[in-house]
Each structure stands twice: as C-alpha cells, then as structure tokens.
Short mmCIF file of C-alpha atoms in Angstrom, two decimals:
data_model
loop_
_atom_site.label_atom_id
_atom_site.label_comp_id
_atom_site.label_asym_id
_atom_site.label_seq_id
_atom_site.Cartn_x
_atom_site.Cartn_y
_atom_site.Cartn_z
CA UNK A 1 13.24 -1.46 -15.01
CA UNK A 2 10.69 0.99 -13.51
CA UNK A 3 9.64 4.18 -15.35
CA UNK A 4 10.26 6.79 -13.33
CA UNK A 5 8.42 10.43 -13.76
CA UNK A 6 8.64 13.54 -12.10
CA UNK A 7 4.82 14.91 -11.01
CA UNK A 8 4.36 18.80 -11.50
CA UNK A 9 1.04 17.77 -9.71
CA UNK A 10 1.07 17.92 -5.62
CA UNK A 11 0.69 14.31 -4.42
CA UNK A 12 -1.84 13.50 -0.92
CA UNK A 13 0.57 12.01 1.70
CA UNK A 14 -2.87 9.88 1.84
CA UNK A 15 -4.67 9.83 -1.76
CA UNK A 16 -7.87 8.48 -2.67
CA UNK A 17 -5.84 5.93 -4.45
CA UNK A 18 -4.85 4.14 -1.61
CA UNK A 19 -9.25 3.10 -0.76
CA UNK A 20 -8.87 0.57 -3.82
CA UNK A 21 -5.37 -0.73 -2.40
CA UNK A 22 -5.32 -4.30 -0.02
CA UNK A 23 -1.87 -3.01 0.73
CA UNK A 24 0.26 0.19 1.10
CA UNK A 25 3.05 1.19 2.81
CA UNK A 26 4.17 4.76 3.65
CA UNK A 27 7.10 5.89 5.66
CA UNK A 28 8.57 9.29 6.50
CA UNK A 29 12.17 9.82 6.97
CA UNK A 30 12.24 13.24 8.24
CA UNK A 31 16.00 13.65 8.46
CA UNK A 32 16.43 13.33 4.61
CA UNK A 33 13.40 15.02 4.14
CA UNK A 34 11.79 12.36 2.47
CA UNK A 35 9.41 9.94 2.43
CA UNK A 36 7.59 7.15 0.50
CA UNK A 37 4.80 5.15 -0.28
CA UNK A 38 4.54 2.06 -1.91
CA UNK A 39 1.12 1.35 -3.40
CA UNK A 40 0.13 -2.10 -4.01
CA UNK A 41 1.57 -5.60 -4.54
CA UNK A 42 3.38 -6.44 -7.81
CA UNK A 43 4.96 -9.54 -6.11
CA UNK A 44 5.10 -11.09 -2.61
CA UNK A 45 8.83 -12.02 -1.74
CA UNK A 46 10.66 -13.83 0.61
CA UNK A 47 13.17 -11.45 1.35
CA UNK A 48 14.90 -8.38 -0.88
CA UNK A 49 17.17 -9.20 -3.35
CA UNK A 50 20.42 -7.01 -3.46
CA UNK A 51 23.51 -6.78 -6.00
CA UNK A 52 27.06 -6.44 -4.58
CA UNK A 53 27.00 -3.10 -3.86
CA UNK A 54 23.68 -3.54 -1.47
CA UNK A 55 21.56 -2.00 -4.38
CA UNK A 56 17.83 -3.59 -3.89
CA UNK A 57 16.89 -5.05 -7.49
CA UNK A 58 14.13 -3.34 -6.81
CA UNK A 59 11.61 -1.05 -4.91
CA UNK A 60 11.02 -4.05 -1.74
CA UNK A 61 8.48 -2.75 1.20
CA UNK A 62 8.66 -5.02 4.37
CA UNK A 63 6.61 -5.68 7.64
CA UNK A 64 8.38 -7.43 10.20
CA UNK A 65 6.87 -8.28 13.57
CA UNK A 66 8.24 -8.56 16.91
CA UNK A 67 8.58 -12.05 16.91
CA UNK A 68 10.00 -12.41 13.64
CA UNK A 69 13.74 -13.49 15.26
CA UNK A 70 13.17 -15.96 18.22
CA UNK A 71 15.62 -14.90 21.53
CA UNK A 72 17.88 -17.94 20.28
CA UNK A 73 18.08 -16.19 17.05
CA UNK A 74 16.26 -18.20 14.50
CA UNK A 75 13.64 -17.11 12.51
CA UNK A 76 9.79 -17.64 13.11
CA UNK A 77 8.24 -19.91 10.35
CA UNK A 78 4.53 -19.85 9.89
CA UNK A 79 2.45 -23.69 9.77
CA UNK A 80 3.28 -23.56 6.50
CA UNK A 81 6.63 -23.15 6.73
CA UNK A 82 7.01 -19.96 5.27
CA UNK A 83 8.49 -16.96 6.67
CA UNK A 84 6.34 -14.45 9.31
CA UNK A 85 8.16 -11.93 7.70
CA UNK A 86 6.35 -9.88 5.27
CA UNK A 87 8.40 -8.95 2.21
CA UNK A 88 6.60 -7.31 -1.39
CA UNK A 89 7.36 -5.36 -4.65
CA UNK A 90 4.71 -2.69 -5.18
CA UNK A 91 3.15 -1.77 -8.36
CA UNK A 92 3.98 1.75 -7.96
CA UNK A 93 6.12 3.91 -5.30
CA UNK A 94 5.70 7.57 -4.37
CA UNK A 95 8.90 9.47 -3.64
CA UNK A 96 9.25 13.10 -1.83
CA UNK A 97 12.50 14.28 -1.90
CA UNK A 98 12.54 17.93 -0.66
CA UNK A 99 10.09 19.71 -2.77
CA UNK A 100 10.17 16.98 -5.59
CA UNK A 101 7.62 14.04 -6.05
CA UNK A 102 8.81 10.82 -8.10
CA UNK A 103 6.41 8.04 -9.22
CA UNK A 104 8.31 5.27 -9.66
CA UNK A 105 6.16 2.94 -11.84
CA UNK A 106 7.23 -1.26 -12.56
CA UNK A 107 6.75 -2.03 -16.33
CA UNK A 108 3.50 -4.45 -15.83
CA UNK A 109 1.18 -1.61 -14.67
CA UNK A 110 1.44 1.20 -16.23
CA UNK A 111 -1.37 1.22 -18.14
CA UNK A 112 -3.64 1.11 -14.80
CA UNK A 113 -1.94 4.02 -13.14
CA UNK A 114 -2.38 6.08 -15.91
CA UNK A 115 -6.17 5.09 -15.98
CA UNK A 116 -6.08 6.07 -12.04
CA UNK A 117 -3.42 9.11 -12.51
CA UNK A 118 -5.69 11.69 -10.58
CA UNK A 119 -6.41 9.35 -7.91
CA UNK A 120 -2.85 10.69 -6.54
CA UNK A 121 -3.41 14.20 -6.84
CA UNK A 122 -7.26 14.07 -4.80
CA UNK A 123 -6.79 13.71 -0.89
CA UNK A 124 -9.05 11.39 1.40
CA UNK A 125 -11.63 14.34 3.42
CA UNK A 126 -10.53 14.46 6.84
CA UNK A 127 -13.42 14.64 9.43
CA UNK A 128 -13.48 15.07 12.48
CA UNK A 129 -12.18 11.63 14.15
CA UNK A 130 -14.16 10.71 17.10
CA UNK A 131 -12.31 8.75 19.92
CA UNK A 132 -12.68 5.73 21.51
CA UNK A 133 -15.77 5.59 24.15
CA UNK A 134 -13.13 3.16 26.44
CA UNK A 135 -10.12 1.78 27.00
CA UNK A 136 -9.66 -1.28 28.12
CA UNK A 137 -6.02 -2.39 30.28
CA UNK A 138 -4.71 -6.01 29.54
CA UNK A 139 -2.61 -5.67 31.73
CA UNK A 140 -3.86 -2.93 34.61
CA UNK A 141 -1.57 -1.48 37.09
CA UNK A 142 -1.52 -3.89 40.03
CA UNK A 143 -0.58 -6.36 37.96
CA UNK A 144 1.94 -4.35 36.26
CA UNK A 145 3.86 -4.07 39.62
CA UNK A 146 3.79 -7.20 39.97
CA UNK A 147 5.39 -8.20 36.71
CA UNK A 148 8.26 -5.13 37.45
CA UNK A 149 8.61 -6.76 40.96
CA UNK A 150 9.60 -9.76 39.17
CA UNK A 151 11.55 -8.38 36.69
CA UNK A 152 13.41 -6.23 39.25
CA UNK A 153 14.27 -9.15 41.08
CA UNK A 154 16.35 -10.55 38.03
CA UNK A 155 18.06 -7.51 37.85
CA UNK A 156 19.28 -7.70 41.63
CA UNK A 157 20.27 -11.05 40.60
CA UNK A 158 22.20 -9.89 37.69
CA UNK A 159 20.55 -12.27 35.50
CA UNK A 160 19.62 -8.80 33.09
CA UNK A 161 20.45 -5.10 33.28
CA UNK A 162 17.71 -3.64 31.45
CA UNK A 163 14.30 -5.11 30.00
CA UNK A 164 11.76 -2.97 28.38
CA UNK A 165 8.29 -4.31 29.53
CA UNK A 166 5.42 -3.19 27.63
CA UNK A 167 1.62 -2.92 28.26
CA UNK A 168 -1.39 -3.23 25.89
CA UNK A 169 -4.81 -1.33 26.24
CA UNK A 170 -7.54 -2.62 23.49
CA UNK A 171 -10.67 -0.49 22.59
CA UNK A 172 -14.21 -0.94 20.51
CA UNK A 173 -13.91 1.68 18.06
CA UNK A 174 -16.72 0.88 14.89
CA UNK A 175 -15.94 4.68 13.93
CA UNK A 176 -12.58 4.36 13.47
CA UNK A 177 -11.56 5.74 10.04
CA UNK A 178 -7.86 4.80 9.46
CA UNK A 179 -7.54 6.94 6.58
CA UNK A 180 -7.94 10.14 7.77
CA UNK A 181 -6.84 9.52 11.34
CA UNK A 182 -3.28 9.02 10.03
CA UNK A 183 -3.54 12.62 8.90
CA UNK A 184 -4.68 13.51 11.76
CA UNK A 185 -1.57 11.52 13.43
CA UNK A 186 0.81 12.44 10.94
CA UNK A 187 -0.07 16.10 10.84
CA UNK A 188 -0.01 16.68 15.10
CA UNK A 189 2.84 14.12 15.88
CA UNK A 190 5.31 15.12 12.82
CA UNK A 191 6.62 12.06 13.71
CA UNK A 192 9.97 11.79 11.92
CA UNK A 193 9.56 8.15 11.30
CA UNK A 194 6.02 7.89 11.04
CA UNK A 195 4.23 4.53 9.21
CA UNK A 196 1.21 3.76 7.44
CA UNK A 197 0.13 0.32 7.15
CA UNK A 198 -2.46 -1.58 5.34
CA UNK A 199 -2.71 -5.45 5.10
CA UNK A 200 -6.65 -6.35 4.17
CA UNK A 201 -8.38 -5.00 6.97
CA UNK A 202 -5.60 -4.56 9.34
CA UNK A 203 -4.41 -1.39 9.66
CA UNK A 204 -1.25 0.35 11.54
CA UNK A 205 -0.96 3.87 12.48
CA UNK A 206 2.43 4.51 14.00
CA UNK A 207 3.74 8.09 15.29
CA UNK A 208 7.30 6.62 15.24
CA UNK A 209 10.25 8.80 16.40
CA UNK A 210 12.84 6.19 16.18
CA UNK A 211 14.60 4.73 13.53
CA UNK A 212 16.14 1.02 13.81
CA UNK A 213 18.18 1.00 11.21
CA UNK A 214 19.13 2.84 7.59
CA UNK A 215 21.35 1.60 4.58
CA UNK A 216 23.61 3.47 2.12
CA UNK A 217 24.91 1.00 -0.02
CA UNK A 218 27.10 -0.87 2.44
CA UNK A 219 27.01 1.38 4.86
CA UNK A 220 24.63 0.95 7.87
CA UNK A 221 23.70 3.12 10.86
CA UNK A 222 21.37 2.31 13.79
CA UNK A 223 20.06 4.72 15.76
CA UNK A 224 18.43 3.31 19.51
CA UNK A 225 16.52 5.99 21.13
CA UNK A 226 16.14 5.55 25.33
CA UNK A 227 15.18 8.78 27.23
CA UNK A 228 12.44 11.36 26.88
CA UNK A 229 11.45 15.07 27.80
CA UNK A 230 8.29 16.61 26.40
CA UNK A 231 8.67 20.02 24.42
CA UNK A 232 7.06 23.23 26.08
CA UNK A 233 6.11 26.22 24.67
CA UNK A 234 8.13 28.66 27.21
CA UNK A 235 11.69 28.74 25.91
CA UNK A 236 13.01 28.74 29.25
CA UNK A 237 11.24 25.77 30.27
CA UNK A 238 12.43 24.58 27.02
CA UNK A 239 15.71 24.30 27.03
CA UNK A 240 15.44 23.55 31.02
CA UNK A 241 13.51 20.01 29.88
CA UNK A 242 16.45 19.33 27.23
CA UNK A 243 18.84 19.66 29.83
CA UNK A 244 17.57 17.95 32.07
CA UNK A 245 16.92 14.87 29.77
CA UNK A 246 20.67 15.29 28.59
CA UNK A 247 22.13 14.42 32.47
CA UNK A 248 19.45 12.35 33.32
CA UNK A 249 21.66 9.15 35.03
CA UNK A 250 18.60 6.63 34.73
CA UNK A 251 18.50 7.63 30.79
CA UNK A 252 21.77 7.90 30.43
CA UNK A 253 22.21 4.38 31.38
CA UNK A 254 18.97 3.10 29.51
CA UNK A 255 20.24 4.50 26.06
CA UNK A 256 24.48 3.29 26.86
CA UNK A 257 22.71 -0.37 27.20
CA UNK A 258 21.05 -0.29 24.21
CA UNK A 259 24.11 1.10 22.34
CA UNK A 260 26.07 -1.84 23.63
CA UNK A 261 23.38 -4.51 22.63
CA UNK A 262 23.37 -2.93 18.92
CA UNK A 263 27.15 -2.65 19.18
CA UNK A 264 27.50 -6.21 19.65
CA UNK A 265 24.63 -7.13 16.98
CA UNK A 266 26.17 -5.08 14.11
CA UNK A 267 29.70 -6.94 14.85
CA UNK A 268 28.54 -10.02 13.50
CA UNK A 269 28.08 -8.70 10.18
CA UNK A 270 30.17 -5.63 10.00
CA UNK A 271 33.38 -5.81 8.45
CA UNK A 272 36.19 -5.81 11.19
CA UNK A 273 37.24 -2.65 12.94
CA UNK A 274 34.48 -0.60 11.25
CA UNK A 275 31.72 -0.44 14.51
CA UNK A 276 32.06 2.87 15.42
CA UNK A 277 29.47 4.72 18.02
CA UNK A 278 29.19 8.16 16.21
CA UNK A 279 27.00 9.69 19.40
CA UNK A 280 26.19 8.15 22.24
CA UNK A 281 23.16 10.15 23.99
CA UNK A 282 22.99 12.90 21.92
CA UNK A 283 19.63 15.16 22.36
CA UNK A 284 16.77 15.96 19.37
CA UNK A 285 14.65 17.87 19.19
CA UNK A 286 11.08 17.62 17.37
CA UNK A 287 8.06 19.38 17.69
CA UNK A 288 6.47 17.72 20.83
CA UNK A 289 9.44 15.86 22.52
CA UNK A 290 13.28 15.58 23.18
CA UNK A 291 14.93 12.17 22.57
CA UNK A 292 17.89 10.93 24.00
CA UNK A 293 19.41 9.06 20.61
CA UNK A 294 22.50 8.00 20.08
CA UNK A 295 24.03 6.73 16.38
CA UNK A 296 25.70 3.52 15.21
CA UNK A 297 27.19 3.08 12.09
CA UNK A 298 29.37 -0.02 10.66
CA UNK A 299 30.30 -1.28 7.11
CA UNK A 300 28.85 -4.46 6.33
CA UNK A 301 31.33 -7.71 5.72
CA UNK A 302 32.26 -8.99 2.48
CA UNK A 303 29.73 -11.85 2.10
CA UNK A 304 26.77 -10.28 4.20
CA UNK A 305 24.25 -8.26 2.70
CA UNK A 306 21.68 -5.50 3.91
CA UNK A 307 19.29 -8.51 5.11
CA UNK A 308 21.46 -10.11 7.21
CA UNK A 309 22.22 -7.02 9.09
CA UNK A 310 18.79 -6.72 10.06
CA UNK A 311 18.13 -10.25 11.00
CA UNK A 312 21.55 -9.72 13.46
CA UNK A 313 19.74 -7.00 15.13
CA UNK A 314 16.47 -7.78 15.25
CA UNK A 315 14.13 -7.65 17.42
CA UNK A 316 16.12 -3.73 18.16
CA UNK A 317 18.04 -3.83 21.43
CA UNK A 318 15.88 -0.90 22.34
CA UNK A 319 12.68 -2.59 23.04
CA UNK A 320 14.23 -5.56 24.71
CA UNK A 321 17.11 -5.34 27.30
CA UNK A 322 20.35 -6.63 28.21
CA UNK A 323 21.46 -9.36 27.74
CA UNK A 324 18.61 -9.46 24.84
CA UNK A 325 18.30 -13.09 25.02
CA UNK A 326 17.80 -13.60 28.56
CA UNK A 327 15.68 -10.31 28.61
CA UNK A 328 13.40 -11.47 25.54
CA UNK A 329 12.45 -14.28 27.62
CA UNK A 330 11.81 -12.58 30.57
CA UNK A 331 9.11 -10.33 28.25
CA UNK A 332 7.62 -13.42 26.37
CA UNK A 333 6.51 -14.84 30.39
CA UNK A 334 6.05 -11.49 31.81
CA UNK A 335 3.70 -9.47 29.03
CA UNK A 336 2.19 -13.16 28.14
CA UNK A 337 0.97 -12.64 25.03
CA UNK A 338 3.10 -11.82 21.26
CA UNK A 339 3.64 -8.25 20.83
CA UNK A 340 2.80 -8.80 16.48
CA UNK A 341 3.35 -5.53 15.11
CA UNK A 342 4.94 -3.60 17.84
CA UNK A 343 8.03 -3.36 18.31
CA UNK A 344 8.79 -4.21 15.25
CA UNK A 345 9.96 -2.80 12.16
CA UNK A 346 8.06 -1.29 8.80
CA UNK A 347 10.64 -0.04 6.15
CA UNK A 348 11.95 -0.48 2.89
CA UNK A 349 14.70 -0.95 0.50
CA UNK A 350 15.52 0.68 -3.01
CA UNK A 351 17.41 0.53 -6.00
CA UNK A 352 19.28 3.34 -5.22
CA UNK A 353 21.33 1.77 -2.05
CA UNK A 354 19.50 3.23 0.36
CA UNK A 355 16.87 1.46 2.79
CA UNK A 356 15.04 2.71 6.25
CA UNK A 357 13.29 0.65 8.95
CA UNK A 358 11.93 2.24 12.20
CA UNK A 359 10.49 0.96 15.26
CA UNK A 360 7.18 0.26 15.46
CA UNK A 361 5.99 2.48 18.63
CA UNK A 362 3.25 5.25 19.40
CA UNK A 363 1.05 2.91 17.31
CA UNK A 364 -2.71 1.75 16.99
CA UNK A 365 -3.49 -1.16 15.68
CA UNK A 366 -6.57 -1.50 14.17
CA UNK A 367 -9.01 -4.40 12.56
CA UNK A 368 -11.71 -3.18 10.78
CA UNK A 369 -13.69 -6.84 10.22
CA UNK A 370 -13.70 -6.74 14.44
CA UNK A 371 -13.76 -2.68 14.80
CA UNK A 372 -10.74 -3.43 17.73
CA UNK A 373 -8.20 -1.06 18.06
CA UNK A 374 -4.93 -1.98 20.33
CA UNK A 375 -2.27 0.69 21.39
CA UNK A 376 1.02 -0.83 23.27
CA UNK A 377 3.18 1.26 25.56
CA UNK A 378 6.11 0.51 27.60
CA UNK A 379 9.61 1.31 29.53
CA UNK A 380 12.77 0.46 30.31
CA UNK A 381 13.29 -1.35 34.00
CA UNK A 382 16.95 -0.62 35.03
CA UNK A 383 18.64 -0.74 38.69
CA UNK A 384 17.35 2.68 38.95
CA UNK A 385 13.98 2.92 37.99
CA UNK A 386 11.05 3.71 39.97
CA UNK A 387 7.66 1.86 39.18
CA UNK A 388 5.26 4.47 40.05
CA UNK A 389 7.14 6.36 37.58
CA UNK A 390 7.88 3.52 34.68
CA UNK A 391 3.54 2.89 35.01
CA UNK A 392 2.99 6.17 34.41
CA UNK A 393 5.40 6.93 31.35
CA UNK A 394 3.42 3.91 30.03
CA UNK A 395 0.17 5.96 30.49
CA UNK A 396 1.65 9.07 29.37
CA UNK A 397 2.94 7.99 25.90
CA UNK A 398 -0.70 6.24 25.28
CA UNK A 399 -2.68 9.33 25.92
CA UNK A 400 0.35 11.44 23.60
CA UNK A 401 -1.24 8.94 20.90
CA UNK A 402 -4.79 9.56 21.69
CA UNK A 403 -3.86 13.25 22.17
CA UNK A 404 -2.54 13.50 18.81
CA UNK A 405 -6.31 11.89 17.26
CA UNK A 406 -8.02 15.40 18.51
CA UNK A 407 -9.23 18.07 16.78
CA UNK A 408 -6.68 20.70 17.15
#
C-alpha cells in the first residue's frame, strides 16, 4: 500500500529529480485536468495486474511500440522471448489534479524520497534550445509519391480504404537537451496528451493531441482523431478554419473509418450491446489547432480485463487504415523500416480505476549515446486525397514540432 501525501510545495512538471532517474514517465491528460509522472522503477512487469473491478494493484506506467501487436494479431516477443512491451511499477508517482499535487510513494522507498524531497520542488533551468543544423529525409518526396502511387492503387482495387503512411526525417543534434526542451514543447504545444519519456539514454518528447484509449473501472472510451485546421489569431478566420474542418468530406471520411476500425476492435472485448459511438467527428479546439475527434465508449466483458482491451485495439485504427490488417502490411513494405515508438502508445494505469494511453505523434526521438534525433510524420491516403497535399501535411506537422522548440 503506497503512502500517499498531499504537497503544500509547487511541484516542476520537470524537477531536478528526474537527472538521477534511468526512467520516468509523465503524461498530461488535459481534459481531467490532470496529469502524472511516475519516477523510477520499483519493479519491471509483464503486464498490469487488475482486480475485478479493473482497479490496477498498483501505480503500472507502460511503453508500447508500434509493433507491439503483429497485423495477424499476436504479440511481438523479443530473442528472448519476452514481451516488447514495456510494463513497470515506479518508486514514486506525481499526481496534479486541478490545483492539488499528490505524491504517491510505494512502501520500499520512502526513506530515499524523503532524503531527495526538494529535488521535486527545484525545476531543471531552461535555456535557450538551439535547433538542429539539418534535417535529413528517409524517405524524400519523390519517393514518397511513389509509395502513395502504390498505395493508391490498392485502394482503386479495393484491397484497403484508408492507410496512414508515415515519413521519418533523422537529425545530428549533440546539443540536444531533452530536459528542458520538453518544457519548451510542453509549454508552446499545450498538448493535451503530451508524454515524457526516459529509458537510459533514449528519450521521447511527444506533443500528443490524441488520446487512444482511457479506463474508468470497466468502462472504456477511445477517442481516434483524423482531420486538422490550424488555430488563427483573427476570430473570424477562426471560427471560418473550424468550420471548414467540420464539413471537410475527405476528413469526414478519414475520421468515420477509423471509428469503424475501433468499433469493431472494442467488440471483441466489450460486453454485448454496450459499443456505442458517443460523437462521431466532433470539433476541439486547443490552443494551436482544431481536431476532428470523435468518441467511443464500451463496457468491457465479464472475463476481459483493461489489458485485453488494449491488445484488441492496438496498434490504434488511426495510424493504420482499413481493413487494419491488410493496411498494416501495406505500411510494413511501403515505409520499410519499424516505426518503434511512434505510433504507439505511452500511458498508465492506477489503483483508482482509471488508466490513459495516447498516441504517440508530434514526437522526437532522441539518443543521447549517438546525439540522433528522429521526428515521424504522416497522413491518411483515402479515395480522395491529393498527394501534393498529403506530402505537405507531412512537412507541415514536422516543422509545428520544430516550431514549438523556439524561443518564443
């Protein structure tokens, strides 16, 4: 049982704590107005454990990569024989909820957090963070068309509908401090479902505004997110871009495909009759973009648990197509190499019933032993897409990244 205290103190989104750390997680969840961090490793896990009533048995942070669920559904093993899957108990969690901070501490180290106590309370400096000298395409745009012209021909065919096909660009970047550019991130993106990652000397930095999925007990929602507009600061213009996105056919259909997909994943484990699409292309609004989301929610079966509801859906119908099988092969030939991290998931579970995972997008991945940073972007190809126009919303969310790094 963790000891749990309320801090009169304000706690750093990114404390000094977190230098002496191998691994940390933190997450926002913006629409609860809360977030968390777990802090360290108590215990690596397989997987979460949960009671009856989908309760975690306790605070369980996990990293789950792209490739995690195979297009035929099984899961990845490493050599091995373990799971790819990253799964771990912290020593001690960091809770905002509204204006109140919880530190959530597990019984076998207390006595080193209250040696380190002010360690929470004393934020990282934030310098100036100096960009990349150069970007380098994997993938650059003549050979992107080429790829699309593929993939559009198995969507004449019928084979798929949709298939989001994603590009990498890779950069030298020796200054690179991960630390404070995540404030930097965090602070200019408000990204509501922004991560923080730290493995050794990997790092992730993810502006995330979409959610995959979110637990209350046995309740589940996912929430796929197809369609954007960025914000401007003439109301007019405003409201004209929200519009716009909101009747947008090519979106439209993007975001109804993904709903079906997650539809059809959450009816495996869901209790029957209880898969219910609460909005279907509904528009947010946050501070630099419109989204086109829509919301999911379902009541998991007797005999399933939290876990297996994300294993049904995984990898998110949202960054891979329709049908997802056939369109996750189609990706694994056309992009070439393994997408790791992106596209993804970093969340948790706690004991209090409730559990978040986003999608792992708007994110630089970073190795500090090599000093190489990697930033993925992509689209949605559909019957009605144009390829001029799918390149360059794969350029434009890159530089909304790199944007975000600036001074402001």
């Amino acid at each position: 049982m963790r000891t749990t205290l309320v801090l009169d103190r304000p706690v750093a989104v990114v404390p000094a704590m977190l230098l002496r750390e191998e691994r940390f997680l933190y997450r926002r969840i913006a629409d609860q107005g809360r977030a968390v961090l777990g802090i360290g490793v108590h215990e690596v896990v397989d997987a979460p454990s949960f009671d009856q009533e989908g309760r975690a048995m306790d605070w369980t942070f996990g990293a789950l990569p792209y490739e995690w669920i195979g297009a035929d559904g099984t899961e990845a093993r490493r050599a091995d024989g373990g799971p790819i899957s990253q799964w771990w108990i912290p020593k001690w969690v960091v809770e905002w909820r509204g204006q109140v901070v919880y530190l959530h501490v597990h019984p076998a180290h207390v006595q080193e957090i209250q040696e380190r106590r002010d360690d929470l309370h004393t934020e990282l400096l934030d310098p100036d963070v100096e960009l990349a000298a150069h970007w380098t395409e994997r993938t650059d745009r003549t050979n992107y068309m080429y790829h699309v012209d593929r993939l559009m021909r198995h969507i004449q065919r019928g084979d798929i509908y949709e298939v989001n096909y994603c590009v990498e660009r890779f950069a030298h970047w020796p200054s690179l401090e991960p630390f404070t550019a995540f404030q930097r991130l965090l602070h200019r993106s408000q990204a509501p479902f922004a991560a923080f990652h730290r493995d050794g000397d990997r790092f992730i930095l993810s502006a995330s505004p979409e959610r995959f999925l979110a637990f209350d007990h046995r309740q589940v929602i996912g929430e796929p997110m197809k369609g954007t507009r960025p914000r401007s600061s003439d109301p007019e213009e405003d409201a004209r871009l929200r519009d716009e996105l909101a009747r947008d056919a090519k979106e439209r259909s993007e975001n109804v495909m993904a709903v079906d997909v997650m539809r059809h994943d959450l009816s495996r484990v869901a209790a029957p009759g209880t898969v219910m699409v609460r909005e279907l292309c509904g528009v947010r609004s946050y501070p630099r973009v419109h989204q086109l989301v829509s919301t999911i929610s379902a009541t998991i079966a007797s005999g399933s648990g939290p876990l297996d509801v994300v294993r049904s859906a995984f990898p998110m119908a949202s960054m891979t197509g329709a049908p997802k099988e056939r369109a996750m092969q189609l990706i694994a030939m056309a992009e070439g190499v393994p997408r790791g991290a992106f596209s993804g998931s970093l969340g948790f579970f706690a004991p209090d019933g409730t559990g978040d995972l986003n999608v792992v997008i708007r994110a630089i991945e970073f190795d500090r032993r090599t000093s190489l940073a990697s930033l993925r972007t992509g689209s949605a190809l559909t019957a009605l897409c144009d390829p001029a126009s799918e390149w360059e919303e794969c350029v434009v969310k890159a530089r909304s990244v790199l944007d975000a790094l600036r001074h402001a």
